[in-house]
Coordinates of C-alpha atoms in Angstrom, one line a residue:
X1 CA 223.6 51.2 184.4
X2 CA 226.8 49.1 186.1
X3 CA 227.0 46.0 184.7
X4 CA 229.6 43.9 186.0
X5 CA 231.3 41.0 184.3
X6 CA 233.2 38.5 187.3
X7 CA 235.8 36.7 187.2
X8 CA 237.2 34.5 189.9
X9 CA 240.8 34.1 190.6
X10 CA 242.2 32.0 193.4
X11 CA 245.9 33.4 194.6
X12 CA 247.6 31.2 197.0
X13 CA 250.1 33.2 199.4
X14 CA 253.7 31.9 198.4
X15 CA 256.4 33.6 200.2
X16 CA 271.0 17.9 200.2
X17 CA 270.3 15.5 201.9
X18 CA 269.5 12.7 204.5
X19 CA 272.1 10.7 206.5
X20 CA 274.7 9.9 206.3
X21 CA 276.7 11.3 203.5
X22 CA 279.1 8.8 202.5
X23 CA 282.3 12.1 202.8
X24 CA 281.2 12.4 206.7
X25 CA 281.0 8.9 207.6
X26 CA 285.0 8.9 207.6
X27 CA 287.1 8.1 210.9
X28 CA 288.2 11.4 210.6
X29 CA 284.9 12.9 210.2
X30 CA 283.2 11.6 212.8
X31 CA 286.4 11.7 215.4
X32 CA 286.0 15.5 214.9
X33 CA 282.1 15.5 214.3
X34 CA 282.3 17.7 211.5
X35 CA 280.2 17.1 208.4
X36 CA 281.2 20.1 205.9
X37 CA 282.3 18.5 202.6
X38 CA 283.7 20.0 200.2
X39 CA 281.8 21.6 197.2
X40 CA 283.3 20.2 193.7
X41 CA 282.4 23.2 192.0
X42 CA 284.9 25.3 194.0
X43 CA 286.6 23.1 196.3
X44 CA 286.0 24.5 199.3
X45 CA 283.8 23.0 201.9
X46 CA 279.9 23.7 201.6
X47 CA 281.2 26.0 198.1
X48 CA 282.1 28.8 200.6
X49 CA 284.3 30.4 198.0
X50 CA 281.6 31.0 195.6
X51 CA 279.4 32.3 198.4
X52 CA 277.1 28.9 198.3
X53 CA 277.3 28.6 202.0
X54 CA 279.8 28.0 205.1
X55 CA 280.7 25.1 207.8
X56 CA 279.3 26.4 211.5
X57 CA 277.9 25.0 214.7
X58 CA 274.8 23.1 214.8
X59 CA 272.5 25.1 217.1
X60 CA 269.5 22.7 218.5
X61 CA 266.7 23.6 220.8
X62 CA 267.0 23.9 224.5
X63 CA 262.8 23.9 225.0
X64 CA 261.7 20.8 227.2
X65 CA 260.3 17.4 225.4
X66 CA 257.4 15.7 226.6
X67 CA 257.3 12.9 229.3
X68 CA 257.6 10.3 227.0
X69 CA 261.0 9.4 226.8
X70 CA 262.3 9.7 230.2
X71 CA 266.1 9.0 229.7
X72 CA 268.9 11.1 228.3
X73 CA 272.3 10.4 226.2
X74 CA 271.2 6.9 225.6
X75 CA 269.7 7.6 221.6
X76 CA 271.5 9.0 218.8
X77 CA 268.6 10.8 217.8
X78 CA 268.2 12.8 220.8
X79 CA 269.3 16.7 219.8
X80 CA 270.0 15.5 216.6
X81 CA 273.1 15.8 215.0
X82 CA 275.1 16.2 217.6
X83 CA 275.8 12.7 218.5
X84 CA 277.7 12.6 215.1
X85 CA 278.4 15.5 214.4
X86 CA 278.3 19.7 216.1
X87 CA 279.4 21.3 213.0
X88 CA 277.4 21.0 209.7
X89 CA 277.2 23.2 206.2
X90 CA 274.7 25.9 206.5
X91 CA 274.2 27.2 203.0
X92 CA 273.0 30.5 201.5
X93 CA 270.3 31.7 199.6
X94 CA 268.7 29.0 197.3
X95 CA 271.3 26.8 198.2
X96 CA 270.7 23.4 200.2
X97 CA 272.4 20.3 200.7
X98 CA 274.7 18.4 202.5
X99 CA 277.7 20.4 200.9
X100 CA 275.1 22.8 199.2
X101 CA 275.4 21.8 196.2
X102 CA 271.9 21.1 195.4
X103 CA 268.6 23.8 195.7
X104 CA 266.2 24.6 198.3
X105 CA 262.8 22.8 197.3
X106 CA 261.3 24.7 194.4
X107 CA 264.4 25.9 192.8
X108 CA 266.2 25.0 189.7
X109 CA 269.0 25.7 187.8
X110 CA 273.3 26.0 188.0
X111 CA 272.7 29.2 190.2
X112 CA 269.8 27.9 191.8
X113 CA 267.7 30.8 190.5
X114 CA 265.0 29.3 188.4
X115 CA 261.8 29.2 190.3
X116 CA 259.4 26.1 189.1
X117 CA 256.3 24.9 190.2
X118 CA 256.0 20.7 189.9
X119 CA 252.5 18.9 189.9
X120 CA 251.8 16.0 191.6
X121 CA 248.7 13.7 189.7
X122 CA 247.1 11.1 190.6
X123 CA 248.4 7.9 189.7
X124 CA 245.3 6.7 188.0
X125 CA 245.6 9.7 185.6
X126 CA 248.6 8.9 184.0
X127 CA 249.1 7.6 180.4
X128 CA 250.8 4.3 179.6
X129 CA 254.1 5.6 179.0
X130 CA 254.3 8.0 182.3
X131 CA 252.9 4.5 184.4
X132 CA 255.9 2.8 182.4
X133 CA 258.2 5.5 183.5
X134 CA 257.1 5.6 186.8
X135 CA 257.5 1.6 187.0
X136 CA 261.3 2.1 185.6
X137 CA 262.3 4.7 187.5
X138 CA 261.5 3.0 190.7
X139 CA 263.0 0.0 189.9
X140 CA 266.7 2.1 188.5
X141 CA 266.7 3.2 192.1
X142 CA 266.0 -0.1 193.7
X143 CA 268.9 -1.4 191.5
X144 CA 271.4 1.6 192.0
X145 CA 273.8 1.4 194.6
X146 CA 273.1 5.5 196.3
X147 CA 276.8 7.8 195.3
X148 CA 276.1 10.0 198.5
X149 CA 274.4 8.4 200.8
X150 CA 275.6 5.3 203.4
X151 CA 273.6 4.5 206.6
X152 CA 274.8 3.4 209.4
X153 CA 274.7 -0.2 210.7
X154 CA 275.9 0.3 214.6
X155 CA 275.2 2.7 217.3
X156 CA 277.5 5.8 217.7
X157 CA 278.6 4.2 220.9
X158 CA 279.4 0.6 219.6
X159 CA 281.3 2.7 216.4
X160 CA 283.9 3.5 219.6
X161 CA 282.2 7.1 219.2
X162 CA 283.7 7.5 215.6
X163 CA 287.1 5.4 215.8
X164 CA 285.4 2.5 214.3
X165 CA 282.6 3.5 211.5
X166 CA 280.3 1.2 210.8
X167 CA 278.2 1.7 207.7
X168 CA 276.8 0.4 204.5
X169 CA 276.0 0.7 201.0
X170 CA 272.4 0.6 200.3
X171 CA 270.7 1.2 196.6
X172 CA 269.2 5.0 196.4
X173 CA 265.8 3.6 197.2
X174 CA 266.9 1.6 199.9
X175 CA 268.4 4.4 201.7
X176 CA 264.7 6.1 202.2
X177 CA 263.9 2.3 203.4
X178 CA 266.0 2.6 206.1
X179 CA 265.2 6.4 207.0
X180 CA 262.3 5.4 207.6
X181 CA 263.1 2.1 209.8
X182 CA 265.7 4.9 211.5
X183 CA 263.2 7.5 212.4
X184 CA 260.6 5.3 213.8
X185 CA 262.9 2.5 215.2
X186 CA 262.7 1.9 219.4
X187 CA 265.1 3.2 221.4
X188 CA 268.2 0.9 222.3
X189 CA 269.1 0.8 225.9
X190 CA 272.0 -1.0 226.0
X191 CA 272.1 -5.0 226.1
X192 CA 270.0 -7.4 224.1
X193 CA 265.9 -6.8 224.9
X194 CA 266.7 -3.6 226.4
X195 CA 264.7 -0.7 224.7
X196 CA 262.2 1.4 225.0
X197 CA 259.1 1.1 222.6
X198 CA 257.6 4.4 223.1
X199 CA 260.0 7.2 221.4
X200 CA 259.7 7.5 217.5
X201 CA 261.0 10.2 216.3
X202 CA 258.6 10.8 213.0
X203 CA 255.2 9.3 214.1
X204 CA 252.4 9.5 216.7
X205 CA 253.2 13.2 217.4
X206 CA 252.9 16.8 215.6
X207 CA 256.0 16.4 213.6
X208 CA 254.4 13.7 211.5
X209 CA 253.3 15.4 208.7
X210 CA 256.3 17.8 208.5
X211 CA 258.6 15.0 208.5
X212 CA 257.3 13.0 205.8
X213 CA 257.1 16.1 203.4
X214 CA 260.1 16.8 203.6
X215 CA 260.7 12.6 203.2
X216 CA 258.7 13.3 200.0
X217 CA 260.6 16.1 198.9
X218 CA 264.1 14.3 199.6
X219 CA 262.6 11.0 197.5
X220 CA 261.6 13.0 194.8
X221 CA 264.5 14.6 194.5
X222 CA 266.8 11.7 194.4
X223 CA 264.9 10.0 191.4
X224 CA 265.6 13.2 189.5
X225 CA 269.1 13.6 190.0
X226 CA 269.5 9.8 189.2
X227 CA 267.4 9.8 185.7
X228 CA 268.0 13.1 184.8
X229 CA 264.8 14.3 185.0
X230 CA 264.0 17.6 186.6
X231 CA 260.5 17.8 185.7
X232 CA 259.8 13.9 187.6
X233 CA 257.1 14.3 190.6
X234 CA 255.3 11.7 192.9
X235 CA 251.7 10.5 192.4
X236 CA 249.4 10.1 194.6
X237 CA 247.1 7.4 195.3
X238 CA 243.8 8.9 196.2
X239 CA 242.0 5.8 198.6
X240 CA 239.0 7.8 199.4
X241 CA 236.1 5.0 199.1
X242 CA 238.1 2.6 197.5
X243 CA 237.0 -0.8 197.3
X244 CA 240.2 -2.9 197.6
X245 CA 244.3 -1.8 196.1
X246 CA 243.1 -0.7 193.0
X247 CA 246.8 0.4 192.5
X248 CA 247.7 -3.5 193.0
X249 CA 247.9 -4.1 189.0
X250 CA 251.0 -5.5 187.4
X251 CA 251.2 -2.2 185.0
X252 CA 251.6 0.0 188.6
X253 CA 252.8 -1.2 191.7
X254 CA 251.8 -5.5 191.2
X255 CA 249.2 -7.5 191.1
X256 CA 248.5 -10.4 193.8
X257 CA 250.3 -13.4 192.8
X258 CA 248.2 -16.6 192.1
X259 CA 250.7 -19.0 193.6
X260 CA 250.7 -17.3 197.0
X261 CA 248.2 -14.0 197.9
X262 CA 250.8 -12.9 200.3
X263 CA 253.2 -11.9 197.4
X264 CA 253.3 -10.0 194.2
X265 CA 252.3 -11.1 191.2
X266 CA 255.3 -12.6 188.9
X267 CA 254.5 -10.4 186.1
X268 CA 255.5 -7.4 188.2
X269 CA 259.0 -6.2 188.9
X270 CA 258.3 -5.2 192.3
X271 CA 258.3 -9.2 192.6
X272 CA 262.0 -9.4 192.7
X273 CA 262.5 -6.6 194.7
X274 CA 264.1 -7.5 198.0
X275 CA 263.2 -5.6 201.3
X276 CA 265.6 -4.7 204.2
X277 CA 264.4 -3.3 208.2
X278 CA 261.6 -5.2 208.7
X279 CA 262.7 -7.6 211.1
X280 CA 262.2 -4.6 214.3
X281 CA 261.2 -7.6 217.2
X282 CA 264.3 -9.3 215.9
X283 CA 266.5 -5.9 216.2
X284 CA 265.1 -5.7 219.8
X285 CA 265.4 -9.1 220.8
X286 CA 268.8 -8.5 219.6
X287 CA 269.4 -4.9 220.9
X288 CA 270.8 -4.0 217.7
X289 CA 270.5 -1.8 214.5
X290 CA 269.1 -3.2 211.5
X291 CA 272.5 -4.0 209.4
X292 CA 270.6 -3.5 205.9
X293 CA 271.0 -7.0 204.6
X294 CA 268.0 -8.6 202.4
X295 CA 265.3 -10.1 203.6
X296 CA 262.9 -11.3 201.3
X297 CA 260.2 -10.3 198.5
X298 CA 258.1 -7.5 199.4
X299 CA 254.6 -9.0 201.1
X300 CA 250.8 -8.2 200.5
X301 CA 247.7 -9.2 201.5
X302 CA 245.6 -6.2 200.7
X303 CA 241.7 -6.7 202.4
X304 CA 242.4 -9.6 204.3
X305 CA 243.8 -7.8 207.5
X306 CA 242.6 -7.2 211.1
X307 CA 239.0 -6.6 210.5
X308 CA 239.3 -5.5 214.4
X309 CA 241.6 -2.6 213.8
X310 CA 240.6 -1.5 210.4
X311 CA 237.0 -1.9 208.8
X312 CA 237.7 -0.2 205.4
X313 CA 239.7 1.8 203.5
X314 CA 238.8 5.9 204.2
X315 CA 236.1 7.3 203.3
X316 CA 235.5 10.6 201.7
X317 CA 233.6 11.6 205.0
X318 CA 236.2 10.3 207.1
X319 CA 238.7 13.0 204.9
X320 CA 236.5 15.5 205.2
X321 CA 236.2 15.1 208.8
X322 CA 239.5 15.3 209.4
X323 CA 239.7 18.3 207.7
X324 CA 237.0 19.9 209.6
X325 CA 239.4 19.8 212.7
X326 CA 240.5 23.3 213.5
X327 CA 243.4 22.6 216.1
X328 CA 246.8 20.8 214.5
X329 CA 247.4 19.2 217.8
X330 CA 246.0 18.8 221.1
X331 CA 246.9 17.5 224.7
X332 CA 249.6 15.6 225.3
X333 CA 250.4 15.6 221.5
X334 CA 251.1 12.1 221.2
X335 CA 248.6 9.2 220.1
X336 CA 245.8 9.7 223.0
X337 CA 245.2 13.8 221.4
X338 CA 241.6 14.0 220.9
X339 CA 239.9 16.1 218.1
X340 CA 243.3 16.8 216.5
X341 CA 244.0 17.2 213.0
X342 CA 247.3 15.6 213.3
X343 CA 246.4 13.0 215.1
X344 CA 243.2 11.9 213.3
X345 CA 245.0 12.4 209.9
X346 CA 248.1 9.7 211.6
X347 CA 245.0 7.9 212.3
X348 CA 244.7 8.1 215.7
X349 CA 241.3 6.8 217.2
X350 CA 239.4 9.9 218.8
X351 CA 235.7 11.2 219.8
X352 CA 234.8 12.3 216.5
X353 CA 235.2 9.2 214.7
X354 CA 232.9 7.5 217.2
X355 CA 230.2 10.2 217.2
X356 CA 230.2 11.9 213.8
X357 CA 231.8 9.2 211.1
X358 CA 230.5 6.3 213.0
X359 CA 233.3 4.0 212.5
X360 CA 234.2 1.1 214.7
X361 CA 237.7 1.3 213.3
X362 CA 240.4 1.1 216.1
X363 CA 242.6 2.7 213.4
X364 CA 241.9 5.2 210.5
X365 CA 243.1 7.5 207.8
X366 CA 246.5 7.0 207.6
X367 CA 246.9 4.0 209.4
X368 CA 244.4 1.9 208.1
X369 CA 245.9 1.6 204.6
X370 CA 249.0 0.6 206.2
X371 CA 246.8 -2.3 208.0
X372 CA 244.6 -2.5 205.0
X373 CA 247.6 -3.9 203.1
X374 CA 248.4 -6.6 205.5
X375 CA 251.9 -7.1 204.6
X376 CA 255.6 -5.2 204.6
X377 CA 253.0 -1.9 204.7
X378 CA 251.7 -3.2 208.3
X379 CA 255.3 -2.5 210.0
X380 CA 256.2 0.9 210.6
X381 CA 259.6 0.5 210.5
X382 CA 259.4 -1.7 207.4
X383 CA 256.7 0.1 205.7
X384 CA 258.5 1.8 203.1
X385 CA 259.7 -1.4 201.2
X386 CA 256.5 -1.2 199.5
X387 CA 256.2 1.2 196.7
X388 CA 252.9 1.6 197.3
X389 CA 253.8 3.8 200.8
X390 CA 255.2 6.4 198.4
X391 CA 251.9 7.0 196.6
X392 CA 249.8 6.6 200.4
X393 CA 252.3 9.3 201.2
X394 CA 251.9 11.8 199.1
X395 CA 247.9 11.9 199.5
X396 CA 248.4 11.7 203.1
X397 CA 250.7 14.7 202.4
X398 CA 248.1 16.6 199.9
X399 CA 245.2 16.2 202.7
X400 CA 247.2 17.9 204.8
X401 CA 248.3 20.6 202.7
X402 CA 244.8 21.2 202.3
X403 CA 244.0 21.2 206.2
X404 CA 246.9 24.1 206.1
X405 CA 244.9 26.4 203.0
X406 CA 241.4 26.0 204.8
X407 CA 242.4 27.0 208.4
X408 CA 246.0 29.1 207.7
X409 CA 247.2 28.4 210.9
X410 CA 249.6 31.1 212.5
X411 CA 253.5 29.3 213.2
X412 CA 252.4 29.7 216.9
X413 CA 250.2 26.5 216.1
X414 CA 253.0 24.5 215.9
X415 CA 254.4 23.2 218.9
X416 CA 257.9 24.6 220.4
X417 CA 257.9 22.9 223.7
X418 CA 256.8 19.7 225.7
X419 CA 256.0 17.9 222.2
X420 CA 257.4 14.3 222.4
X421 CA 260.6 14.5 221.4
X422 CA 261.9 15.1 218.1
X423 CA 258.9 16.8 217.8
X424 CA 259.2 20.6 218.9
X425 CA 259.1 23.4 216.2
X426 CA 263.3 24.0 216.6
X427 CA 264.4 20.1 216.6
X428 CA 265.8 19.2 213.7
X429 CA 264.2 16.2 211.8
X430 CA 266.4 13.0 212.5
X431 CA 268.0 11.9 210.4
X432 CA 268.4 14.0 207.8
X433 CA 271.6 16.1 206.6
X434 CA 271.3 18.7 205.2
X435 CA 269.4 20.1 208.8
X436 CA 266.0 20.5 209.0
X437 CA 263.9 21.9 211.6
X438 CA 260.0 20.7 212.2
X439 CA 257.9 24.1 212.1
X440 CA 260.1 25.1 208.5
X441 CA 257.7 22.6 207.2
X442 CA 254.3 24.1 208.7
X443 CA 253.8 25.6 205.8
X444 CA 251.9 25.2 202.2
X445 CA 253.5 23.3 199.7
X446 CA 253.2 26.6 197.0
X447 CA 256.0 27.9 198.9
X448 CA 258.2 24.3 198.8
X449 CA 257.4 24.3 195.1
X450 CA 255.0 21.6 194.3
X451 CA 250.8 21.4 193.4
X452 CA 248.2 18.4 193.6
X453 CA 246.3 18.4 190.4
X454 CA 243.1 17.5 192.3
X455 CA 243.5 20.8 194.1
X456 CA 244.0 22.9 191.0
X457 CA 240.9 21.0 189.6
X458 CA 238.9 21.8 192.5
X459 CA 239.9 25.5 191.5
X460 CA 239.2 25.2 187.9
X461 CA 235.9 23.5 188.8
X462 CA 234.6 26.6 190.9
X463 CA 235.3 29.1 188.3
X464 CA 234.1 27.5 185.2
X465 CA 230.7 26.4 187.5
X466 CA 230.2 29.1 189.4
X467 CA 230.6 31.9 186.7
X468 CA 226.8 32.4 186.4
X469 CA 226.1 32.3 190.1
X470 CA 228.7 34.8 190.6
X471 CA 227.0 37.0 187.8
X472 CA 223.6 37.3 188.8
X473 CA 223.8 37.5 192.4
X474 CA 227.4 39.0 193.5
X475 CA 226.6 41.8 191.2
X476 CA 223.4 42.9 193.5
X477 CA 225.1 42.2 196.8
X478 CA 228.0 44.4 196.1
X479 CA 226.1 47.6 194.9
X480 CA 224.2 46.4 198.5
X481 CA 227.3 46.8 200.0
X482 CA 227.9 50.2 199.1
X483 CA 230.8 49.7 196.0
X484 CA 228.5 50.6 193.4
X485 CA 230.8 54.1 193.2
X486 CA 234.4 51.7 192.0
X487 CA 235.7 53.4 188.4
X488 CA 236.4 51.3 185.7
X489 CA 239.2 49.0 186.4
X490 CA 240.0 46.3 188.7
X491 CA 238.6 45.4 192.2
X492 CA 240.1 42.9 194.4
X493 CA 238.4 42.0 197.5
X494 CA 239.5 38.8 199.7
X495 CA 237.5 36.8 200.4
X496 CA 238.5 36.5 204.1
X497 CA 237.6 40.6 204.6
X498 CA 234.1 39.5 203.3
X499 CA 231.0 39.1 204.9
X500 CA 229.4 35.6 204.6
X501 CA 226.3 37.3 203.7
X502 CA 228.1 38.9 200.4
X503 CA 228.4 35.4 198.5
X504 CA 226.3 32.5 197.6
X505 CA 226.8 30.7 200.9
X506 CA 228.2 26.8 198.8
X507 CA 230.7 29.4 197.5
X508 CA 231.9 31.0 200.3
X509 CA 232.1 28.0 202.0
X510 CA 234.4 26.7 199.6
X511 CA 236.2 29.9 198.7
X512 CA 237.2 30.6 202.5
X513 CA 238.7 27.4 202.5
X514 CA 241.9 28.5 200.3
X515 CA 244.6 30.1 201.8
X516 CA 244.3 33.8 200.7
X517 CA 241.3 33.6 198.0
X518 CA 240.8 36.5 196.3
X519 CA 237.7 37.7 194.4
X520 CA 239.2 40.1 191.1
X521 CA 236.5 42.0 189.9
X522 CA 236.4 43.3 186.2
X523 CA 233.8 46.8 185.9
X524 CA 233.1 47.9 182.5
X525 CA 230.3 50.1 181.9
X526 CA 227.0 48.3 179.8
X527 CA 224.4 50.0 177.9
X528 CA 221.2 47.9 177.9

């Protein structure tokens, strides 16, 4: 008789920088809004000799915004980059950066050929000496003033439209500090008090999650090309059911202080650390920029927050709720969407919460660990002065590269018109440089070159438990199902082409989850 040994194989489908480069922020540059440095390698701009890539036009969307913002020409983000500059380097193959001289995400190596996969872990699994490197490496880039990168400290229009640059240095962390303020800053009008509140550029709307990957991916980045190390990746912080910032020790990102609870604990570095954009009702009072100047230690209160807005950190249920949400985005595709994924997962209040989770929270997911942390975190624009948002982030990030393995949505999902703006699939994500554009990020992180451990072990877990399900009943179901006649040799069935009935149903439910799970079969003929 067929006797048929299983085993279970999940196979995932897999297919610089931000603003402003310190070579375009020139008079020259900006008078003839061309950002196309030259590549050191060759000397040619964007390394066209060697076939790295070439200076053209910066094509941007024509498809209509949302109602949102009703003005036009009065923010430098709108159509982004144009205000600054209509010519940019678009580079080849592998190749990405703001000159490409760097790699697309996922690629290593002088030629930009070596393919590498990088794991993400949670924070609470690393040894001593990787929380100590972690710790270091954070606090090099706080102290290193960024090679590339400048941001800007005046409006396009008060720089005299390019004949008066106004600009900065800022430390290679601090420059993701302000990217963040930049992104999510109001609109200014013109004239002190005179802006407009509801436009940000990286929040409330479906280009959330795209954005801050690629944020992620940028960061992480960054920290390697300033240690040296290619193999560095981001943590997460996994807050499901937490009790309080269990993070908030001195050995990761600081302890509360005993002198004052609203600040970090002495015996932390993070204690020194200075933070810059956080003053936004001052900016608008003002009608200005943020000019990057210091302006003060780092504040936290973790727990003793709004209890109005936010009754708890996430729950497990919560997550899973979230996840449970079929549609990426819904209505108006702003902060009112109800039942959608990206707008629970931003943390959005909607229906579901009410009914299913049962929480009173006027905020959740995402947002409420910002609120739950009652400090620098609790400012949007500011947020990123914490260390702390970097780890949120990158869970934030992995539960959404998990929304995109259990429902594989087709690119149509993502929005190409009448998204707030900044939002649409073809806008290009302000304010980075190289240019990237908000649906080139709808996609799973497999194909961006980066893992979550906790997914992997979810993986691992199903194969080593489910082994002896799988053997006794898949066995009986298949010869059911008329495959009893396969030769010796391999079968591969996915999981998706199956019928529910075929599998243990716990299994199924899990396996059709994964983007592209496929069963591989081993036959062997058994004499019993």
């Amino acid at each position: 008789m067929w006797f048929i040994k299983i085993t279970v194989f999940l196979l995932f489908l897999v297919l610089t920088k931000q603003q402003f480069p310190r070579l375009c922020t020139t008079r020259e540059a900006l008078l003839t809004k061309e950002c196309c440095p030259l590549w050191e390698g060759d000397g040619s701009a964007c390394g066209a000799r060697s076939g790295r890539g070439s200076c053209e036009d910066a094509a941007v969307s024509d498809q209509p915004d949302g109602p949102q913002y009703p003005f036009s020409g009065l923010d430098d983000r709108e159509k982004w980059p144009l205000v600054f500059y209509n010519r940019t380097c678009q580079c080849a193959g592998n190749f990405m950066g703001f000159n490409c001289a760097d790699c697309k995400f996922g690629y290593f190596g002088e030629n930009c050929n070596e393919r590498r996969e990088t794991l993400r872990r949670n924070i609470h699994h690393l040894t001593r000496s990787e929380r100590n490197r972690l710790v270091s490496y954070l606090n090099l880039a706080k102290q290193t003033v960024s090679r590339d990168y400048v941001v800007a400290t005046g409006t396009y229009r008060e720089m005299g439209n390019g004949s008066s640059p106004m600009f900065a240095d800022v430390s290679v962390y601090d420059v993701f500090v302000w990217m963040h303020y930049y992104v999510s800053r109001n609109a200014l009008l013109g004239g002190p008090g005179n802006v407009w509140p509801d436009v940000d550029f990286g929040h409330w709307a479906p280009a959330f999650s795209p954005w801050h990957r690629v944020y992620l991916l940028h960061w992480e980045h960054e920290i390697r090309k300033l240690t040296g190390d290619t193999s560095f990746s981001i943590p997460y912080w996994d807050w499901r059911d937490a009790q309080g910032c269990d993070v908030c020790t001195d050995d990761l990102m600081g302890a509360r202080s005993r002198q004052d609870p609203s600040l970090i604990s002495p015996g932390s570095v993070f204690s020194s650390w200075k933070v810059l954009c956080s003053q936004a009702e001052v900016y608008n009072t003002r009608g200005v920029l943020c000019d990057a100047s210091e302006e003060g230690p780092i504040r936290r209160n973790p727990g003793n927050h709004d209890q109005n807005l936010v009754e708890r950190l996430p729950t497990s249920a919560e997550v899973e709720f979230t996840l449970s949400l079929p549609n990426y985005d819904t209505g108006a595709m702003d902060r009112t969407a109800n039942m959608s994924f990206r707008n629970t997962l931003e943390g959005g209040r909607n229906l579901g919460f009410t009914t299913i989770v049962l929480s009173r929270s006027r905020l959740g997911m995402h947002a409420a660990l910002h609120v739950f942390m009652n400090g620098s975190m609790s400012s949007v624009q500011g947020s990123a002065n914490d260390p702390i948002f970097i780890l949120h982030h990158a869970f934030v990030d992995s539960i959404y590269e998990q929304w995109l393995r259990r429902h594989r949505p087709a690119p149509s999902q993502y929005p190409e018109s009448n998204a707030p703006i900044g939002h649409n699939g073809d806008y290009h994500m302000a304010p980075f440089l190289p240019l990237h554009r908000n649906k080139e990020y709808f996609i799973s992180s497999k194909e961006l070159g980066y893992e979550y451990s906790y997914l992997l072990n979810a993986i691992i877990f199903w194969e080593n438990k489910a082994l002896a399900l799988l053997f006794q009943e898949v066995g009986v179901r298949l010869r059911s199902k008329g495959w009893k006649t396969a030769r010796f040799g391999v079968l591969l069935v996915n999981i998706h082409d199956m019928q529910k009935s075929t599998l243990p149903l716990p299994l199924y439910a899990f396996l059709s989850r994964v983007e592209n799970a496929t069963l591989m079969f081993y036959l062997k003929p058994q004499i019993t």
